[in-house]
Amino acid sequence: MTDAVTHASAGLAPETAARLRDRIITGRLRPGERLSEARLAAEMSVSRNTLREVFRLLVHEGLLTHLPHRGVSVAVPSMAGVLDIYRLRRLIEIPALAQAWPRHAAVARMGAEVAQAQAAQAAGDWRGVGSANMRFHAGIVALADSPRLTAFFAQAMAELRLAFGLLDDPEQLHAPFLQDNAAIIDLLQAGDPQAAAARLADYLDRSERVVMTAFARREHAAGAGGRGA
Amino acid sequence: MTDAVTHASAGLAPETAARLRDRIITGRLRPGERLSEARLAAEMSVSRNTLREVFRLLVHEGLLTHLPHRGVSVAVPSMAGVLDIYRLRRLIEIPALAQAWPRHAAVARMGAEVAQAQAAQAAGDWRGVGSANMRFHAGIVALADSPRLTAFFAQAMAELRLAFGLLDDPEQLHAPFLQDNAAIIDLLQAGDPQAAAARLADYLDRSERVVMTAFARREHAAGAGGRGA
DNA sequence: AGCGCCTGATTGTTCAACAATCAGCCCCGC
DNA sequence: GCGGGGCTGATTGTTGAACAATCAGGCGCT
């Protein structure tokens, strides 16, 4: 499992995009940081042209922002953006879950994700908990059986994760919500999607409040020099 | 109003993308047609590199498909794709309309689009009717006040329009639905978003049926040599 | 007739160059 | 002393050409 060149059967640009995406999500590249084409191209051992292609990809995913003639920088999550994404999540996840077929194939995957999240929690791997949680909610969207919606949602969640990366305390962020996921699965398998959807709505409200609170606190203390992680 | 170089303040690649998008939507480039990089680059007077950037954009929008080492072609709309998009429309448009604030700024825009569509209908400009209709439904989505959702929906509608382009009879496609739009506006302004949403749901069912019927007929007659338009 | 190889064409990637634009700075005039 | 104009250096935007990798189709060989 070397970090370099896992296996680039999909072409160099997508692989480089994945590497850069990882750097952004793990926080090695900080929001607002400017990305010089020449420097980064040399550092990642790809040509400037290929890197530009990568940039287009990640800009479209919302992880980078592009200003004409001023280059690209890592997107800085805004409170407006976080609010927008939670509005999205309500609009998409709740109906998807409410009208779900309880024996849908995605339900099994969601159960697996809950187990994986619990395992990661036991191992103290908070990043893993977050990943599993996101895949769980991607599973909810998959219940709607729309490839386009699934792709779009994954993109929005990646952007949300960017905001998570800004916050300090990943444990407090994800831990209280693991039981919600388990409860949602139970209600769904019990044949009561409406109750599951209600529980999901409640989860979204609480999750949003936690994130927004932490976000506002951080934004308030922005000039105080307290840098996260 | 020259077709060439409206004003390229946004850079050459986005402008070229717009030109190519227009060629696709208007049907000058037929679905399935292969797009040679070198030939098209010369024809549009841009470099191969820039054209590649354009390709990435339109591939992500769903208007082009890319096969490794075999180049890009105009996407061929599938029945599965059309079904997916209508599933999307139900999932997005109906809740957006149902929980709409009747005095939302987008309502005025929607009214204007209805008027514009009627004007285009009177002028026999069926492409204009289609465009206005799409902007009308984009307005419905705008009621949800989510920039991300709005962008995503616009993309899906562009893809749907690709499927419309395959069908022969644009009049039959859009004409019967103009009154639906007007009724939706009326119900919304009368303060009854629920009724408006119900009407929208009905519209979506009928619209989908018309499109799918025409689509199936065309697909059935594919080998018969009857080419459309 | 069936199979593999070779050839031509197209795509994928890189490199180097030039034009256009931006940010910061100095110099000049008031 | 202070503000404005223009210059300078750096970065991005775009182009063209080159080379490697891959695919499609035809050819000859067995």
Coordinates of C-alpha atoms (C1' of nucleotides) in Angstrom, one line a residue:
Chain A
M1 CA 0.0 0.0 0.0
T2 CA 2.4 2.7 -1.1
D3 CA 0.9 6.1 -1.2
A4 CA 2.3 6.7 -4.6
V5 CA 0.8 5.1 -7.8
T6 CA -1.7 2.7 -6.4
H7 CA -2.6 1.6 -9.9
A8 CA -3.4 4.2 -12.5
S9 CA -5.6 2.2 -14.9
A10 CA -8.0 5.1 -15.1
G11 CA -5.4 7.6 -16.5
L12 CA -3.0 9.9 -14.8
A13 CA -5.4 12.9 -14.4
P14 CA -8.0 11.1 -12.3
E15 CA -5.4 9.5 -10.2
T16 CA -3.7 12.8 -9.5
A17 CA -7.1 14.2 -8.7
A18 CA -7.6 11.5 -6.1
R19 CA -4.2 12.3 -4.6
L20 CA -4.9 16.0 -4.4
R21 CA -8.4 15.4 -3.1
D22 CA -6.9 13.3 -0.3
R23 CA -4.5 16.1 0.5
I24 CA -7.3 18.5 0.8
I25 CA -9.6 16.3 2.8
T26 CA -7.0 15.3 5.3
G27 CA -6.2 18.9 5.9
R28 CA -2.6 18.9 4.6
L29 CA -3.8 21.7 2.3
R30 CA -5.5 24.3 4.3
P31 CA -8.7 26.2 3.0
G32 CA -7.8 29.4 1.3
E33 CA -4.3 28.2 0.5
R34 CA -3.3 29.2 -3.0
L35 CA -2.1 26.5 -5.4
S36 CA 0.6 27.5 -7.8
E37 CA 0.4 25.5 -11.0
A38 CA 4.1 25.3 -11.7
R39 CA 5.1 24.5 -8.1
L40 CA 2.4 21.9 -7.5
A41 CA 3.0 20.3 -10.9
A42 CA 6.6 19.8 -10.1
E43 CA 5.8 18.5 -6.6
M44 CA 3.3 15.9 -7.9
S45 CA 5.5 15.0 -10.9
V46 CA 2.8 15.7 -13.5
S47 CA 2.8 18.3 -16.3
R48 CA 1.2 21.6 -15.9
N49 CA -1.4 20.7 -18.4
T50 CA -2.5 17.6 -16.6
L51 CA -2.6 19.5 -13.3
R52 CA -4.9 22.0 -15.0
E53 CA -7.2 19.2 -15.9
V54 CA -7.2 18.0 -12.3
F55 CA -8.0 21.5 -11.2
R56 CA -11.1 21.7 -13.4
L57 CA -12.3 18.4 -11.9
L58 CA -11.9 19.5 -8.3
V59 CA -13.3 23.0 -9.0
H60 CA -16.4 21.4 -10.3
E61 CA -16.6 19.2 -7.2
G62 CA -16.5 22.3 -5.1
L63 CA -13.2 21.6 -3.4
L64 CA -11.3 24.2 -5.2
T65 CA -12.2 27.7 -6.3
H66 CA -10.9 29.3 -9.4
L67 CA -10.5 33.0 -9.9
P68 CA -9.6 34.1 -13.5
H69 CA -5.9 35.0 -13.8
R70 CA -5.4 34.5 -10.2
G71 CA -5.3 30.7 -10.0
V72 CA -7.0 28.2 -7.8
S73 CA -7.1 27.9 -4.1
V74 CA -8.6 25.5 -1.7
A75 CA -12.2 26.4 -1.1
V76 CA -13.0 28.0 2.2
P77 CA -16.3 26.6 3.6
S78 CA -18.7 29.3 4.5
M79 CA -21.6 29.2 6.9
A80 CA -23.9 29.9 3.9
G81 CA -22.4 26.9 2.1
V82 CA -22.9 24.6 5.1
L83 CA -26.5 25.8 5.5
D84 CA -27.0 25.2 1.8
I85 CA -25.7 21.7 2.1
Y86 CA -27.9 20.9 5.0
R87 CA -30.9 22.3 3.2
L88 CA -29.9 19.9 0.4
R89 CA -29.6 17.0 2.7
R90 CA -33.1 17.6 4.0
L91 CA -34.6 18.0 0.6
I92 CA -32.9 14.8 -0.7
E93 CA -32.3 12.4 2.2
I94 CA -35.7 12.6 3.9
P95 CA -37.9 11.9 0.9
A96 CA -35.4 9.2 -0.3
L97 CA -35.7 7.5 3.1
A98 CA -39.4 8.0 3.5
Q99 CA -40.3 6.4 0.2
A100 CA -37.7 3.7 0.5
W101 CA -38.2 0.0 -0.2
P102 CA -37.1 -1.7 3.0
R103 CA -35.5 -4.6 1.2
H104 CA -33.4 -2.4 -1.1
A105 CA -29.9 -3.5 -1.7
A106 CA -28.5 -0.3 -0.2
V107 CA -29.9 -1.2 3.2
A108 CA -27.5 -4.0 3.6
R109 CA -24.6 -1.7 2.7
M110 CA -25.8 0.8 5.2
G111 CA -25.9 -1.8 7.9
A112 CA -22.3 -2.7 7.0
E113 CA -21.3 1.0 7.2
V114 CA -22.8 1.2 10.7
A115 CA -20.7 -1.8 11.8
Q116 CA -17.6 -0.3 10.2
A117 CA -18.2 3.0 11.9
Q118 CA -18.5 1.3 15.3
A119 CA -15.3 -0.6 14.6
A120 CA -13.5 2.5 13.7
Q121 CA -14.9 4.2 16.8
A122 CA -13.5 1.4 19.0
A123 CA -10.1 1.8 17.3
G124 CA -10.1 5.5 17.9
D125 CA -10.0 6.2 14.1
W126 CA -12.2 9.2 14.0
R127 CA -11.5 9.9 10.3
G128 CA -12.7 6.4 9.6
V129 CA -15.9 7.1 11.6
G130 CA -16.5 10.1 9.5
S131 CA -16.0 8.3 6.3
A132 CA -18.3 5.5 7.2
N133 CA -20.9 7.9 8.4
M134 CA -20.8 9.7 5.0
R135 CA -21.1 6.4 3.2
F136 CA -24.1 5.6 5.3
H137 CA -25.8 8.8 4.2
A138 CA -24.8 8.1 0.6
G139 CA -26.6 4.8 1.1
I140 CA -29.7 6.7 2.1
V141 CA -29.6 8.6 -1.1
A142 CA -28.9 5.4 -3.1
L143 CA -32.4 4.3 -1.9
A144 CA -33.8 6.7 -4.5
D145 CA -32.2 4.7 -7.3
S146 CA -30.9 7.7 -9.2
P147 CA -27.3 7.5 -10.3
R148 CA -27.3 11.2 -11.0
L149 CA -28.6 12.1 -7.6
T150 CA -26.1 9.7 -6.0
A151 CA -23.2 11.4 -7.7
F152 CA -24.4 14.8 -6.9
F153 CA -24.9 14.0 -3.2
A154 CA -21.5 12.4 -2.9
Q155 CA -20.1 15.7 -4.2
A156 CA -22.0 17.8 -1.7
M157 CA -20.8 15.5 1.1
A158 CA -17.2 15.9 0.0
E159 CA -17.7 19.6 0.2
L160 CA -19.2 19.3 3.7
R161 CA -16.3 17.2 4.7
L162 CA -14.1 20.1 3.9
A163 CA -16.0 22.1 6.5
F164 CA -15.6 19.3 9.0
G165 CA -11.9 19.4 8.5
L166 CA -11.9 22.9 9.8
L167 CA -13.3 21.9 13.2
D168 CA -11.2 20.7 16.0
D169 CA -13.0 17.9 17.7
P170 CA -13.9 15.1 15.4
E171 CA -15.1 12.9 18.2
Q172 CA -17.7 15.3 19.4
L173 CA -18.7 15.7 15.8
H174 CA -19.6 12.2 14.8
A175 CA -19.8 10.1 18.0
P176 CA -23.3 11.0 19.2
F177 CA -24.8 10.2 15.9
L178 CA -23.7 6.6 15.5
Q179 CA -26.8 5.4 17.4
D180 CA -29.0 7.4 15.1
N181 CA -27.7 5.5 12.1
A182 CA -28.4 2.2 13.8
A183 CA -31.9 3.3 14.8
I184 CA -32.6 4.4 11.2
I185 CA -31.6 1.0 9.9
D186 CA -33.8 -0.7 12.5
L187 CA -36.8 1.3 11.7
L188 CA -36.3 0.8 8.0
Q189 CA -36.0 -2.9 8.3
A190 CA -39.0 -3.0 10.6
G191 CA -41.0 -1.7 7.7
D192 CA -41.5 1.8 9.0
P193 CA -39.7 4.2 6.6
Q194 CA -41.8 7.1 7.9
A195 CA -40.4 6.7 11.4
A196 CA -36.9 6.3 10.0
A197 CA -37.3 9.5 8.0
A198 CA -38.5 11.3 11.1
R199 CA -35.5 10.1 13.0
L200 CA -33.3 11.2 10.1
A201 CA -34.9 14.7 10.2
D202 CA -34.1 14.9 13.8
Y203 CA -30.5 13.8 13.2
L204 CA -30.1 16.4 10.5
D205 CA -31.3 19.2 12.8
R206 CA -28.9 18.2 15.6
S207 CA -26.0 17.6 13.3
E208 CA -26.5 20.9 11.6
R209 CA -26.6 22.6 15.0
V210 CA -23.4 21.0 16.2
V211 CA -21.5 21.9 13.0
M212 CA -22.8 25.5 12.8
T213 CA -22.0 26.1 16.5
A214 CA -18.5 24.8 16.1
F215 CA -18.1 26.7 12.9
A216 CA -19.4 30.0 14.4
R217 CA -17.1 29.6 17.4
R218 CA -14.1 29.1 15.1
E219 CA -15.0 31.9 12.9
H220 CA -15.4 34.1 15.9
A221 CA -12.0 33.2 17.2
A222 CA -10.4 33.6 13.8
G223 CA -8.1 36.4 14.6
A224 CA -7.1 35.0 18.0
G225 CA -4.3 32.9 16.5
G226 CA -5.8 29.6 17.7
R227 CA -5.1 27.4 14.8
G228 CA -6.9 24.0 14.6
A229 CA -4.9 20.7 14.5
Chain B
M1 CA -25.9 39.5 -32.3
T2 CA -23.2 37.6 -34.1
D3 CA -23.0 34.0 -33.3
A4 CA -19.3 34.1 -32.9
V5 CA -17.5 35.6 -29.9
T6 CA -20.4 37.2 -28.0
H7 CA -17.9 38.5 -25.4
A8 CA -15.4 36.1 -24.0
S9 CA -14.7 37.8 -20.7
A10 CA -14.8 34.4 -19.0
G11 CA -12.0 32.9 -20.9
L12 CA -11.7 30.9 -24.1
A13 CA -12.5 27.5 -22.8
P14 CA -15.9 28.3 -21.2
E15 CA -16.8 30.2 -24.3
T16 CA -15.9 27.3 -26.6
A17 CA -17.8 25.0 -24.3
A18 CA -20.9 27.2 -24.7
R19 CA -20.5 27.1 -28.5
L20 CA -20.1 23.3 -28.5
R21 CA -23.1 23.0 -26.1
D22 CA -25.2 24.9 -28.5
R23 CA -24.2 22.7 -31.3
I24 CA -25.2 19.7 -29.4
I25 CA -28.5 21.0 -28.1
T26 CA -29.6 22.4 -31.4
G27 CA -28.9 19.0 -32.9
R28 CA -26.2 20.0 -35.3
L29 CA -24.1 17.3 -33.6
R30 CA -26.1 14.1 -33.5
P31 CA -26.1 11.8 -30.5
G32 CA -23.5 9.0 -30.9
E33 CA -21.4 11.1 -33.2
R34 CA -17.7 10.8 -32.6
L35 CA -15.8 14.0 -32.0
S36 CA -12.2 13.9 -33.3
E37 CA -10.0 16.2 -31.3
A38 CA -7.8 17.3 -34.1
R39 CA -10.5 18.0 -36.6
L40 CA -12.9 19.8 -34.1
A41 CA -10.0 21.8 -32.7
A42 CA -9.2 23.1 -36.2
E43 CA -12.8 23.7 -37.0
M44 CA -13.4 25.7 -33.9
S45 CA -10.1 27.5 -34.0
V46 CA -8.8 26.5 -30.6
S47 CA -5.9 24.4 -29.7
R48 CA -6.3 20.7 -29.0
N49 CA -5.4 21.3 -25.3
T50 CA -8.2 23.8 -24.9
L51 CA -10.6 21.6 -26.6
R52 CA -9.8 18.8 -24.2
E53 CA -10.6 21.1 -21.3
V54 CA -13.9 21.8 -23.0
F55 CA -14.5 18.1 -23.4
R56 CA -14.0 17.5 -19.7
L57 CA -16.5 20.2 -18.9
L58 CA -19.2 18.8 -21.1
V59 CA -18.5 15.2 -20.1
H60 CA -19.1 16.2 -16.5
E61 CA -22.3 17.9 -17.6
G62 CA -23.5 14.6 -19.2
L63 CA -23.6 15.9 -22.7
L64 CA -20.6 14.0 -23.9
T65 CA -19.3 10.6 -23.1
H66 CA -15.7 9.6 -22.9
L67 CA -14.2 6.2 -23.6
P68 CA -10.5 5.8 -22.7
H69 CA -8.4 5.8 -25.8
R70 CA -11.4 6.0 -28.0
G71 CA -12.2 9.7 -27.6
V72 CA -15.5 11.5 -26.9
S73 CA -18.8 11.2 -28.5
V74 CA -22.1 13.0 -28.1
A75 CA -24.0 11.2 -25.4
V76 CA -26.9 9.1 -26.5
P77 CA -29.9 9.5 -24.3
S78 CA -31.1 6.2 -23.0
M79 CA -34.6 5.4 -21.7
A80 CA -32.9 4.6 -18.4
G81 CA -31.4 8.1 -18.4
V82 CA -34.7 9.8 -19.1
L83 CA -36.4 7.8 -16.4
D84 CA -33.7 8.7 -14.0
I85 CA -34.1 12.4 -14.8
Y86 CA -37.8 12.3 -14.3
R87 CA -37.3 10.5 -11.0
L88 CA -35.0 13.3 -10.1
R89 CA -37.5 15.9 -11.1
R90 CA -40.2 14.4 -8.9
L91 CA -37.8 14.2 -6.0
I92 CA -36.6 17.7 -6.3
E93 CA -39.3 19.8 -8.0
I94 CA -42.3 18.7 -6.0
P95 CA -41.0 19.3 -2.5
A96 CA -39.4 22.5 -3.7
L97 CA -42.8 23.7 -4.9
A98 CA -44.8 22.3 -2.0
Q99 CA -42.8 24.1 0.6
A100 CA -42.4 27.3 -1.4
W101 CA -42.8 30.8 -0.1
P102 CA -45.5 32.2 -2.4
R103 CA -43.8 35.6 -2.6
H104 CA -40.4 34.2 -3.4
A105 CA -38.5 36.3 -6.0
A106 CA -38.4 33.3 -8.3
V107 CA -42.1 33.4 -8.7
A108 CA -42.0 36.6 -10.7
R109 CA -39.3 35.1 -12.9
M110 CA -41.5 32.1 -13.5
G111 CA -44.4 34.3 -14.5
A112 CA -42.2 36.0 -17.0
E113 CA -41.1 32.7 -18.4
V114 CA -44.7 31.7 -19.0
A115 CA -45.3 34.9 -20.8
Q116 CA -42.2 34.4 -22.9
A117 CA -43.2 30.8 -23.7
Q118 CA -46.6 32.0 -24.9
A119 CA -45.0 34.6 -27.0
A120 CA -42.6 32.1 -28.5
Q121 CA -45.5 29.8 -29.2
A122 CA -47.4 32.5 -31.0
A123 CA -44.3 33.1 -33.1
G124 CA -43.9 29.5 -33.9
D125 CA -40.6 29.3 -32.2
W126 CA -40.8 25.9 -30.6
R127 CA -37.2 25.8 -29.5
G128 CA -37.9 29.1 -27.7
V129 CA -40.9 27.5 -26.0
G130 CA -38.8 24.6 -24.8
S131 CA -36.1 27.0 -23.5
A132 CA -38.7 29.0 -21.6
N133 CA -40.3 25.9 -20.2
M134 CA -37.0 24.7 -18.9
R135 CA -36.3 28.0 -17.3
F136 CA -39.7 27.8 -15.7
H137 CA -38.8 24.6 -14.1
A138 CA -35.4 25.9 -13.1
G139 CA -37.4 28.6 -11.3
I140 CA -39.3 26.0 -9.4
V141 CA -36.1 24.6 -8.1
A142 CA -34.9 28.0 -7.3
L143 CA -37.7 28.2 -4.8
A144 CA -35.7 25.9 -2.6
D145 CA -33.0 28.6 -2.3
S146 CA -30.1 26.2 -2.8
P147 CA -27.4 27.3 -5.3
R148 CA -26.0 23.8 -5.5
L149 CA -29.4 22.2 -6.2
T150 CA -30.1 24.9 -8.8
A151 CA -26.9 24.2 -10.7
F152 CA -27.4 20.4 -10.5
F153 CA -30.9 20.7 -11.8
A154 CA -29.9 22.9 -14.7
Q155 CA -27.4 20.2 -15.7
A156 CA -30.0 17.5 -15.6
M157 CA -32.3 19.6 -17.7
A158 CA -29.6 20.1 -20.3
E159 CA -29.2 16.4 -20.5
L160 CA -32.9 15.9 -20.8
R161 CA -33.0 18.4 -23.6
L162 CA -30.6 16.2 -25.4
A163 CA -33.3 13.6 -25.4
F164 CA -35.9 16.1 -26.6
G165 CA -33.6 16.8 -29.5
L166 CA -34.0 13.2 -30.7
L167 CA -37.7 13.5 -31.0
D168 CA -39.4 14.8 -34.1
D169 CA -42.4 16.8 -33.0
P170 CA -41.5 19.6 -30.7
E171 CA -44.9 21.2 -30.9
Q172 CA -46.6 18.1 -29.5
L173 CA -43.9 17.9 -26.9
H174 CA -44.3 21.3 -25.2
A175 CA -47.5 22.8 -26.3
P176 CA -50.0 21.0 -24.1
F177 CA -48.0 21.9 -21.0
L178 CA -48.0 25.7 -21.2
Q179 CA -51.3 25.9 -19.4
D180 CA -49.9 23.7 -16.6
N181 CA -47.2 26.2 -16.0
A182 CA -49.7 29.1 -15.8
A183 CA -52.0 27.1 -13.5
I184 CA -49.0 26.3 -11.2
I185 CA -48.2 30.0 -11.0
D186 CA -51.8 30.9 -10.2
L187 CA -52.1 28.3 -7.5
L188 CA -48.8 29.3 -6.0
Q189 CA -49.7 33.0 -5.9
A190 CA -53.1 32.1 -4.5
G191 CA -51.3 30.8 -1.5
D192 CA -51.8 27.1 -2.1
P193 CA -48.4 25.5 -2.8
Q194 CA -49.8 22.0 -2.0
A195 CA -52.3 22.3 -4.9
A196 CA -49.5 23.7 -7.1
A197 CA -47.3 20.7 -6.2
A198 CA -50.1 18.3 -7.0
R199 CA -50.6 19.9 -10.4
L200 CA -46.9 19.7 -11.0
A201 CA -46.8 16.0 -10.1
D202 CA -49.6 15.5 -12.6
Y203 CA -47.6 17.4 -15.2
L204 CA -44.5 15.4 -14.6
D205 CA -46.4 12.1 -15.1
R206 CA -47.9 13.3 -18.4
S207 CA -44.7 14.8 -19.6
E208 CA -42.8 11.7 -18.9
R209 CA -45.3 9.6 -20.6
V210 CA -45.2 11.7 -23.8
V211 CA -41.4 11.7 -23.9
M212 CA -41.1 8.0 -23.2
T213 CA -43.7 7.1 -25.8
A214 CA -42.0 9.1 -28.5
F215 CA -38.7 7.8 -27.4
A216 CA -39.8 4.2 -27.5
R217 CA -41.4 4.7 -30.9
R218 CA -38.2 6.2 -32.3
E219 CA -36.1 3.5 -30.8
H220 CA -38.3 0.9 -32.3
A221 CA -38.0 2.4 -35.7
A222 CA -34.3 2.8 -35.4
G223 CA -33.3 0.5 -38.1
A224 CA -36.0 1.5 -40.5
G225 CA -34.0 4.3 -42.0
G226 CA -36.4 7.0 -41.0
R227 CA -34.1 9.7 -39.7
G228 CA -35.5 12.5 -37.7
A229 CA -35.2 16.1 -38.9
Chain C
dA1 C1' -10.4 -20.9 -42.9
dG2 C1' -8.4 -19.4 -38.5
dC3 C1' -4.9 -16.9 -36.1
dG4 C1' -1.5 -13.5 -35.0
dC5 C1' 1.2 -9.6 -36.5
dC6 C1' 1.7 -5.2 -38.4
dT7 C1' 0.4 -0.8 -39.8
dG8 C1' -2.2 3.6 -39.6
dA9 C1' -4.7 6.6 -36.9
dT10 C1' -6.2 8.6 -32.6
dT11 C1' -5.7 9.6 -28.0
dG12 C1' -2.9 10.5 -23.6
dT13 C1' 0.8 13.1 -21.7
dT14 C1' 4.6 16.2 -21.6
dC15 C1' 7.4 20.1 -22.8
dA16 C1' 8.5 24.8 -24.2
dA17 C1' 7.2 29.1 -25.6
dC18 C1' 4.5 33.4 -26.0
dA19 C1' 0.5 36.6 -24.9
dA20 C1' -2.5 38.5 -21.3
dT21 C1' -3.3 39.8 -16.9
dC22 C1' -2.5 40.8 -12.0
dA23 C1' -0.1 42.5 -7.6
dG24 C1' 3.1 45.3 -5.7
dC25 C1' 6.4 49.0 -6.2
dC26 C1' 8.8 53.1 -7.5
dC27 C1' 8.8 57.5 -9.4
dC28 C1' 6.5 61.6 -10.5
dG29 C1' 3.6 65.6 -10.0
dC30 C1' 0.6 68.2 -6.9
Chain D
dG1 C1' 3.6 64.6 2.6
dC2 C1' 0.3 62.3 -0.4
dG3 C1' -2.1 60.3 -4.3
dG4 C1' -1.9 58.7 -9.2
dG5 C1' 0.4 56.6 -13.3
dG6 C1' 3.0 53.5 -15.1
dC7 C1' 6.6 50.0 -14.7
dT8 C1' 8.3 45.3 -13.2
dG9 C1' 8.1 40.6 -11.9
dA10 C1' 5.4 36.7 -11.5
dT11 C1' 1.6 33.9 -12.6
dT12 C1' -1.9 32.3 -15.5
dG13 C1' -4.1 31.4 -20.2
dT14 C1' -3.3 29.5 -24.7
dT15 C1' -0.9 27.4 -28.3
dG16 C1' 1.9 24.2 -31.0
dA17 C1' 4.6 20.3 -31.5
dA18 C1' 6.5 16.1 -30.1
dC19 C1' 6.5 11.3 -28.3
dA20 C1' 4.5 7.1 -26.1
dA21 C1' 0.4 4.2 -25.6
dT22 C1' -3.5 2.2 -27.3
dC23 C1' -7.0 0.8 -30.6
dA24 C1' -9.2 -0.8 -35.2
dG25 C1' -8.6 -3.0 -39.4
dG26 C1' -6.1 -5.4 -43.0
dC27 C1' -2.5 -8.4 -44.2
dG28 C1' 0.0 -12.5 -44.5
dC29 C1' 1.2 -17.0 -42.4
dT30 C1' 0.1 -21.6 -41.1

